[in-house]
Amino acid sequence: MTYETDLAAAKRARRAWTCSCGADNPPSYDACHDCQRPSWTCASCGTVNATVWSHCQECEGTIPGEVLGDREEGFEMTWEEHAALQVGPRRVGGRYDHGYADSEYEVLAIDRGPRENWPSWQITVRGKDGEVREHCTGWDSRRDRVVAQAPADVTVVSVGRLHDDAEGEWADVLQRATIALDLRAHFRDPHVRADLRQLTARDQVVRDTVMDTPGVRELLAATALQVQGYLAGPTAAPITVVTQCAGGRHRAATTALALRAVVSGDVESAAAYGLADAAKPFAERRLSVDLVHRDLDKDVVAR
């Protein structure tokens, strides 16, 4: 096959790419036939683009296929990671815009793929004009912004009851809780150990100490089953899970971290807490999960 016949076939299939020098090229060419400038392949739709373009000329995607690697040889990035980059913070029911006039839209559906045919993932939106559109334009943090975020499917909040008099968005979270776990009486407090008192759930030794406490893993696995029960109900509604301890720095924060990993379906992260099996039923659900530590960064309470 010659350049001319390759190009003719590419043009018939509408897959030729145009270099910044003006020359047309077959998609199999990773450099321009005329000037030898390299090209890049869009990870979302497979379109070959000249390096002069930062956005794909077909779908406006910004991630090169080279980032993902080759399907046969193994991805350098998982599909889930790629899809998360493309979707960004968007959720069904949320409102967002592209950073220019009258570009606000509401997200109606998100298909993260991978789909058999192009586009490999897809988002369905309704613009301010009421028109419903489907596209695969990735989120660009330099341009796009959140207008009104939709609530997460599940919100996990850790609190320290010694800080109940504090004001703020999460001051009354226990009144709004779907599920509330009180860890104060049944599970020993790492605060009593001088070497752990000034540490928090961000420290591995604290997480290990909490998770190794008899009964904690069983409680969290049972909580995951509760979440599944609520999700199975006939009426869809956000779920709020609150974990409570005294100061909010050790037990509540650690168990909240573990629950977030489980309910997100992140089996690998959940395994670090000994909860891989609890996470597996959530792996295909792709729930949006928010994590809030109300009191993790507050000072140690003298007691």
CSV table of C-alpha atoms in Angstrom, one decimal:
chain,number,residue,atom,x,y,z
A,1,MET,CA,0.0,0.0,0.0
A,2,THR,CA,1.2,3.5,-0.8
A,3,TYR,CA,0.6,6.8,0.9
A,4,GLU,CA,-1.8,7.8,-1.8
A,5,THR,CA,-3.9,4.6,-1.6
A,6,ASP,CA,-3.8,4.7,2.3
A,7,LEU,CA,-4.9,8.3,2.3
A,8,ALA,CA,-7.7,7.7,-0.2
A,9,ALA,CA,-9.1,4.8,2.0
A,10,ALA,CA,-8.8,7.0,5.1
A,11,LYS,CA,-10.7,9.8,3.4
A,12,ARG,CA,-13.5,7.5,2.3
A,13,ALA,CA,-13.8,6.3,5.9
A,14,ARG,CA,-13.5,9.9,7.1
A,15,ARG,CA,-10.6,9.0,9.4
A,16,ALA,CA,-7.8,11.0,7.8
A,17,TRP,CA,-6.1,13.6,10.0
A,18,THR,CA,-4.8,17.0,8.9
A,19,CYS,CA,-1.4,18.3,10.1
A,20,SER,CA,-0.8,21.9,10.9
A,21,CYS,CA,1.2,22.1,7.7
A,22,GLY,CA,-2.0,21.4,5.8
A,23,ALA,CA,-1.1,17.8,4.7
A,24,ASP,CA,-3.7,15.0,5.1
A,25,ASN,CA,-2.5,11.7,6.6
A,26,PRO,CA,-3.9,8.2,7.1
A,27,PRO,CA,-4.7,7.4,10.8
A,28,SER,CA,-1.9,4.7,10.8
A,29,TYR,CA,0.7,7.5,10.4
A,30,ASP,CA,2.1,8.7,13.7
A,31,ALA,CA,3.9,11.5,12.0
A,32,CYS,CA,3.0,13.8,9.1
A,33,HIS,CA,3.9,12.4,5.7
A,34,ASP,CA,5.1,15.9,4.5
A,35,CYS,CA,6.7,17.6,7.5
A,36,GLN,CA,7.2,14.7,9.9
A,37,ARG,CA,5.5,16.4,12.8
A,38,PRO,CA,4.1,13.8,15.2
A,39,SER,CA,0.4,13.1,15.9
A,40,TRP,CA,-1.5,12.0,19.0
A,41,THR,CA,-4.5,9.6,19.2
A,42,CYS,CA,-7.5,10.6,21.4
A,43,ALA,CA,-8.1,8.0,24.1
A,44,SER,CA,-11.9,8.6,24.0
A,45,CYS,CA,-12.7,8.3,20.3
A,46,GLY,CA,-9.5,7.1,18.6
A,47,THR,CA,-9.2,10.1,16.3
A,48,VAL,CA,-5.7,10.9,15.3
A,49,ASN,CA,-4.8,14.6,15.8
A,50,ALA,CA,-2.0,16.9,14.9
A,51,THR,CA,0.2,17.9,17.9
A,52,VAL,CA,-0.8,21.5,17.3
A,53,TRP,CA,-4.3,20.7,18.7
A,54,SER,CA,-4.6,20.3,22.5
A,55,HIS,CA,-8.2,19.0,22.1
A,56,CYS,CA,-9.4,16.2,19.9
A,57,GLN,CA,-11.0,17.6,16.7
A,58,GLU,CA,-13.7,14.9,16.8
A,59,CYS,CA,-14.8,14.9,20.5
A,60,GLU,CA,-12.7,17.6,22.2
A,61,GLY,CA,-11.1,15.0,24.5
A,62,THR,CA,-7.7,15.9,25.9
A,63,ILE,CA,-6.2,12.6,27.0
A,64,PRO,CA,-3.9,10.8,24.5
A,65,GLY,CA,-4.3,7.1,24.0
A,66,GLU,CA,-0.6,6.7,24.9
A,67,VAL,CA,-1.6,7.5,28.5
A,68,LEU,CA,-3.8,4.4,28.6
A,69,GLY,CA,-1.4,2.2,26.8
A,70,ASP,CA,-2.3,-0.7,24.5
A,71,ARG,CA,-5.3,-3.0,25.2
A,72,GLU,CA,-3.3,-6.1,24.1
A,73,GLU,CA,-0.2,-5.3,26.1
A,74,GLY,CA,-2.0,-3.9,29.2
A,75,PHE,CA,-3.2,-0.5,30.1
A,76,GLU,CA,-0.9,1.9,31.9
A,77,MET,CA,-4.1,3.5,33.3
A,78,THR,CA,-7.2,1.5,34.2
A,79,TRP,CA,-10.4,2.2,32.3
A,80,GLU,CA,-12.0,3.3,35.5
A,81,GLU,CA,-9.2,5.8,36.1
A,82,HIS,CA,-9.5,7.1,32.5
A,83,ALA,CA,-13.3,7.4,32.8
A,84,ALA,CA,-13.0,9.2,36.1
A,85,LEU,CA,-10.7,11.8,34.5
A,86,GLN,CA,-13.1,12.2,31.6
A,87,VAL,CA,-16.3,12.5,33.7
A,88,GLY,CA,-14.6,14.7,36.4
A,89,PRO,CA,-16.9,15.8,39.2
A,90,ARG,CA,-20.1,15.6,37.1
A,91,ARG,CA,-23.0,13.6,38.6
A,92,VAL,CA,-26.5,12.8,37.4
A,93,GLY,CA,-28.7,15.7,38.5
A,94,GLY,CA,-25.9,18.2,38.8
A,95,ARG,CA,-25.5,21.4,36.9
A,96,TYR,CA,-22.3,22.5,35.3
A,97,ASP,CA,-21.0,24.9,32.6
A,98,HIS,CA,-18.1,25.2,30.1
A,99,GLY,CA,-17.1,28.6,31.3
A,100,TYR,CA,-18.7,30.7,28.7
A,101,ALA,CA,-22.1,32.4,28.2
A,102,ASP,CA,-25.2,30.2,28.2
A,103,SER,CA,-23.2,27.0,28.4
A,104,GLU,CA,-24.9,25.7,31.6
A,105,TYR,CA,-26.3,22.2,31.4
A,106,GLU,CA,-27.8,19.5,33.6
A,107,VAL,CA,-26.4,15.9,33.5
A,108,LEU,CA,-29.2,13.4,32.8
A,109,ALA,CA,-27.1,10.2,32.4
A,110,ILE,CA,-23.5,9.0,32.4
A,111,ASP,CA,-22.3,5.9,30.6
A,112,ARG,CA,-18.7,5.3,31.7
A,113,GLY,CA,-18.2,2.5,29.3
A,114,PRO,CA,-16.1,1.0,27.8
A,115,ARG,CA,-18.5,0.8,25.0
A,116,GLU,CA,-17.9,-1.5,22.0
A,117,ASN,CA,-18.2,1.4,19.5
A,118,TRP,CA,-17.3,5.1,19.5
A,119,PRO,CA,-17.8,7.0,21.7
A,120,SER,CA,-16.2,4.8,24.2
A,121,TRP,CA,-18.0,6.6,27.0
A,122,GLN,CA,-20.9,9.0,26.9
A,123,ILE,CA,-22.7,11.7,28.9
A,124,THR,CA,-26.3,12.9,28.3
A,125,VAL,CA,-27.1,16.5,29.1
A,126,ARG,CA,-29.8,19.0,28.8
A,127,GLY,CA,-28.8,22.6,28.0
A,128,LYS,CA,-30.5,25.8,29.0
A,129,ASP,CA,-32.4,25.7,25.7
A,130,GLY,CA,-34.0,22.4,26.8
A,131,GLU,CA,-32.3,20.4,24.1
A,132,VAL,CA,-31.0,17.0,25.1
A,133,ARG,CA,-27.6,16.1,23.7
A,134,GLU,CA,-25.2,13.2,24.0
A,135,HIS,CA,-21.4,13.7,23.8
A,136,CYS,CA,-18.1,12.5,25.2
A,137,THR,CA,-16.4,15.8,25.9
A,138,GLY,CA,-14.1,15.3,28.9
A,139,TRP,CA,-14.0,17.6,31.9
A,140,ASP,CA,-11.5,20.4,31.7
A,141,SER,CA,-10.7,21.9,35.1
A,142,ARG,CA,-9.2,25.0,33.4
A,143,ARG,CA,-12.5,25.8,31.8
A,144,ASP,CA,-15.4,23.8,33.3
A,145,ARG,CA,-17.0,24.6,36.6
A,146,VAL,CA,-19.7,23.2,39.0
A,147,VAL,CA,-22.8,25.3,39.1
A,148,ALA,CA,-24.8,23.1,41.5
A,149,GLN,CA,-23.5,19.7,42.6
A,150,ALA,CA,-25.9,16.8,42.9
A,151,PRO,CA,-25.8,15.0,46.2
A,152,ALA,CA,-23.7,11.9,46.4
A,153,ASP,CA,-25.4,8.5,46.4
A,154,VAL,CA,-23.7,7.9,49.8
A,155,THR,CA,-22.1,10.4,52.2
A,156,VAL,CA,-19.9,9.0,55.0
A,157,VAL,CA,-19.3,11.5,57.8
A,158,SER,CA,-17.1,11.0,60.8
A,159,VAL,CA,-17.8,13.0,64.0
A,160,GLY,CA,-16.4,13.4,67.5
A,161,ARG,CA,-19.2,13.8,70.0
A,162,LEU,CA,-17.1,16.0,72.2
A,163,HIS,CA,-17.4,18.6,69.5
A,164,ASP,CA,-21.2,18.5,69.2
A,165,ASP,CA,-21.5,22.2,70.2
A,166,ALA,CA,-19.5,23.3,67.2
A,167,GLU,CA,-21.3,25.1,64.4
A,168,GLY,CA,-21.1,24.5,60.7
A,169,GLU,CA,-22.7,22.6,57.8
A,170,TRP,CA,-22.4,19.2,59.6
A,171,ALA,CA,-23.4,20.3,63.1
A,172,ASP,CA,-26.7,18.5,62.9
A,173,VAL,CA,-25.6,15.6,60.8
A,174,LEU,CA,-26.8,13.0,63.3
A,175,GLN,CA,-30.4,14.3,62.8
A,176,ARG,CA,-30.0,13.6,59.1
A,177,ALA,CA,-28.3,10.3,59.3
A,178,THR,CA,-29.7,7.2,57.6
A,179,ILE,CA,-27.3,5.0,59.5
A,180,ALA,CA,-25.4,6.0,62.6
A,181,LEU,CA,-22.6,4.0,64.3
A,182,ASP,CA,-21.6,4.8,67.8
A,183,LEU,CA,-18.2,3.4,68.5
A,184,ARG,CA,-17.7,5.0,72.0
A,185,ALA,CA,-18.8,2.3,74.4
A,186,HIS,CA,-18.0,-0.9,72.7
A,187,PHE,CA,-14.6,-0.3,71.1
A,188,ARG,CA,-11.5,0.9,73.0
A,189,ASP,CA,-10.3,4.4,72.4
A,190,PRO,CA,-6.8,4.8,71.0
A,191,HIS,CA,-6.7,8.2,72.8
A,192,VAL,CA,-5.8,6.3,76.0
A,193,ARG,CA,-2.5,5.4,74.6
A,194,ALA,CA,0.0,8.2,74.9
A,195,ASP,CA,1.9,7.2,71.7
A,196,LEU,CA,-1.4,7.5,69.7
A,197,ARG,CA,-3.0,10.5,71.4
A,198,GLN,CA,-1.6,13.1,69.1
A,199,LEU,CA,-1.9,11.0,65.9
A,200,THR,CA,-5.0,10.7,63.7
A,201,ALA,CA,-6.6,8.3,61.2
A,202,ARG,CA,-4.1,9.6,58.6
A,203,ASP,CA,-1.4,7.6,60.4
A,204,GLN,CA,-1.2,3.9,59.5
A,205,VAL,CA,-0.6,2.9,63.1
A,206,VAL,CA,-3.9,4.4,64.1
A,207,ARG,CA,-5.8,2.7,61.3
A,208,ASP,CA,-4.2,-0.6,62.1
A,209,THR,CA,-5.0,-0.2,65.8
A,210,VAL,CA,-8.7,0.6,65.2
A,211,MET,CA,-9.2,-2.1,62.5
A,212,ASP,CA,-7.5,-4.7,64.7
A,213,THR,CA,-10.0,-4.1,67.5
A,214,PRO,CA,-12.3,-7.2,67.8
A,215,GLY,CA,-15.7,-6.6,66.2
A,216,VAL,CA,-14.8,-3.5,64.1
A,217,ARG,CA,-14.6,-5.3,60.8
A,218,GLU,CA,-17.7,-7.3,61.5
A,219,LEU,CA,-19.6,-4.0,62.3
A,220,LEU,CA,-18.5,-2.4,59.1
A,221,ALA,CA,-19.3,-5.4,57.0
A,222,ALA,CA,-22.8,-5.4,58.5
A,223,THR,CA,-23.1,-1.6,57.8
A,224,ALA,CA,-22.2,-2.3,54.1
A,225,LEU,CA,-25.1,-4.8,54.1
A,226,GLN,CA,-27.4,-2.1,55.5
A,227,VAL,CA,-26.4,0.3,52.7
A,228,GLN,CA,-27.2,-2.4,50.2
A,229,GLY,CA,-30.6,-2.8,51.8
A,230,TYR,CA,-31.4,0.9,51.5
A,231,LEU,CA,-30.2,1.0,47.9
A,232,ALA,CA,-32.5,-1.9,47.1
A,233,GLY,CA,-35.5,0.1,48.3
A,234,PRO,CA,-38.1,1.2,45.7
A,235,THR,CA,-37.5,4.9,46.3
A,236,ALA,CA,-34.0,6.3,45.4
A,237,ALA,CA,-32.7,8.7,48.0
A,238,PRO,CA,-29.2,9.8,49.2
A,239,ILE,CA,-27.8,7.8,52.1
A,240,THR,CA,-25.8,9.4,54.9
A,241,VAL,CA,-23.7,7.1,57.2
A,242,VAL,CA,-22.3,8.7,60.3
A,243,THR,CA,-19.5,7.2,62.4
A,244,GLN,CA,-19.1,8.5,65.9
A,245,CYS,CA,-16.4,8.4,68.6
A,246,ALA,CA,-15.3,10.8,71.3
A,247,GLY,CA,-12.8,13.1,69.7
A,248,GLY,CA,-13.3,12.2,66.0
A,249,ARG,CA,-9.6,11.7,65.4
A,250,HIS,CA,-9.2,7.9,65.6
A,251,ARG,CA,-12.1,5.5,65.6
A,252,ALA,CA,-14.8,7.5,63.7
A,253,ALA,CA,-12.3,8.7,61.1
A,254,THR,CA,-10.8,5.3,60.5
A,255,THR,CA,-14.1,3.5,60.1
A,256,ALA,CA,-15.3,6.3,57.8
A,257,LEU,CA,-12.3,5.8,55.6
A,258,ALA,CA,-12.9,2.1,55.5
A,259,LEU,CA,-16.6,2.5,54.7
A,260,ARG,CA,-15.8,4.9,51.9
A,261,ALA,CA,-13.5,2.3,50.3
A,262,VAL,CA,-16.1,-0.4,50.7
A,263,VAL,CA,-19.2,1.5,49.4
A,264,SER,CA,-17.2,3.0,46.5
A,265,GLY,CA,-16.5,-0.5,45.4
A,266,ASP,CA,-12.7,0.0,45.6
A,267,VAL,CA,-11.8,-3.5,46.4
A,268,GLU,CA,-8.1,-2.8,46.5
A,269,SER,CA,-8.4,0.0,49.1
A,270,ALA,CA,-11.0,-2.0,51.1
A,271,ALA,CA,-8.5,-4.9,51.3
A,272,ALA,CA,-6.2,-2.6,53.2
A,273,TYR,CA,-8.8,-2.6,55.9
A,274,GLY,CA,-9.5,-6.3,55.7
A,275,LEU,CA,-12.9,-5.6,53.9
A,276,ALA,CA,-12.3,-6.7,50.3
A,277,ASP,CA,-15.2,-9.1,50.4
A,278,ALA,CA,-17.6,-6.4,51.7
A,279,ALA,CA,-16.5,-4.1,48.8
A,280,LYS,CA,-17.1,-6.6,46.0
A,281,PRO,CA,-20.9,-6.3,45.8
A,282,PHE,CA,-20.4,-2.5,45.2
A,283,ALA,CA,-17.8,-2.8,42.5
A,284,GLU,CA,-20.2,-2.7,39.6
A,285,ARG,CA,-22.5,-0.1,41.1
A,286,ARG,CA,-20.2,2.9,40.6
A,287,LEU,CA,-21.8,4.9,43.3
A,288,SER,CA,-20.8,8.5,44.0
A,289,VAL,CA,-19.5,8.6,47.5
A,290,ASP,CA,-18.5,11.6,49.5
A,291,LEU,CA,-16.3,11.5,52.7
A,292,VAL,CA,-16.5,14.2,55.3
A,293,HIS,CA,-14.4,14.3,58.5
A,294,ARG,CA,-16.1,16.9,60.7
A,295,ASP,CA,-13.7,16.8,63.6
A,296,LEU,CA,-10.5,15.0,62.4
A,297,ASP,CA,-8.4,18.1,62.4
A,298,LYS,CA,-9.6,19.6,65.6
A,299,ASP,CA,-7.4,19.8,68.7
A,300,VAL,CA,-7.1,16.9,71.1
A,301,VAL,CA,-9.7,17.3,73.9
A,302,ALA,CA,-8.2,16.9,77.4
A,303,ARG,CA,-10.1,14.2,79.2
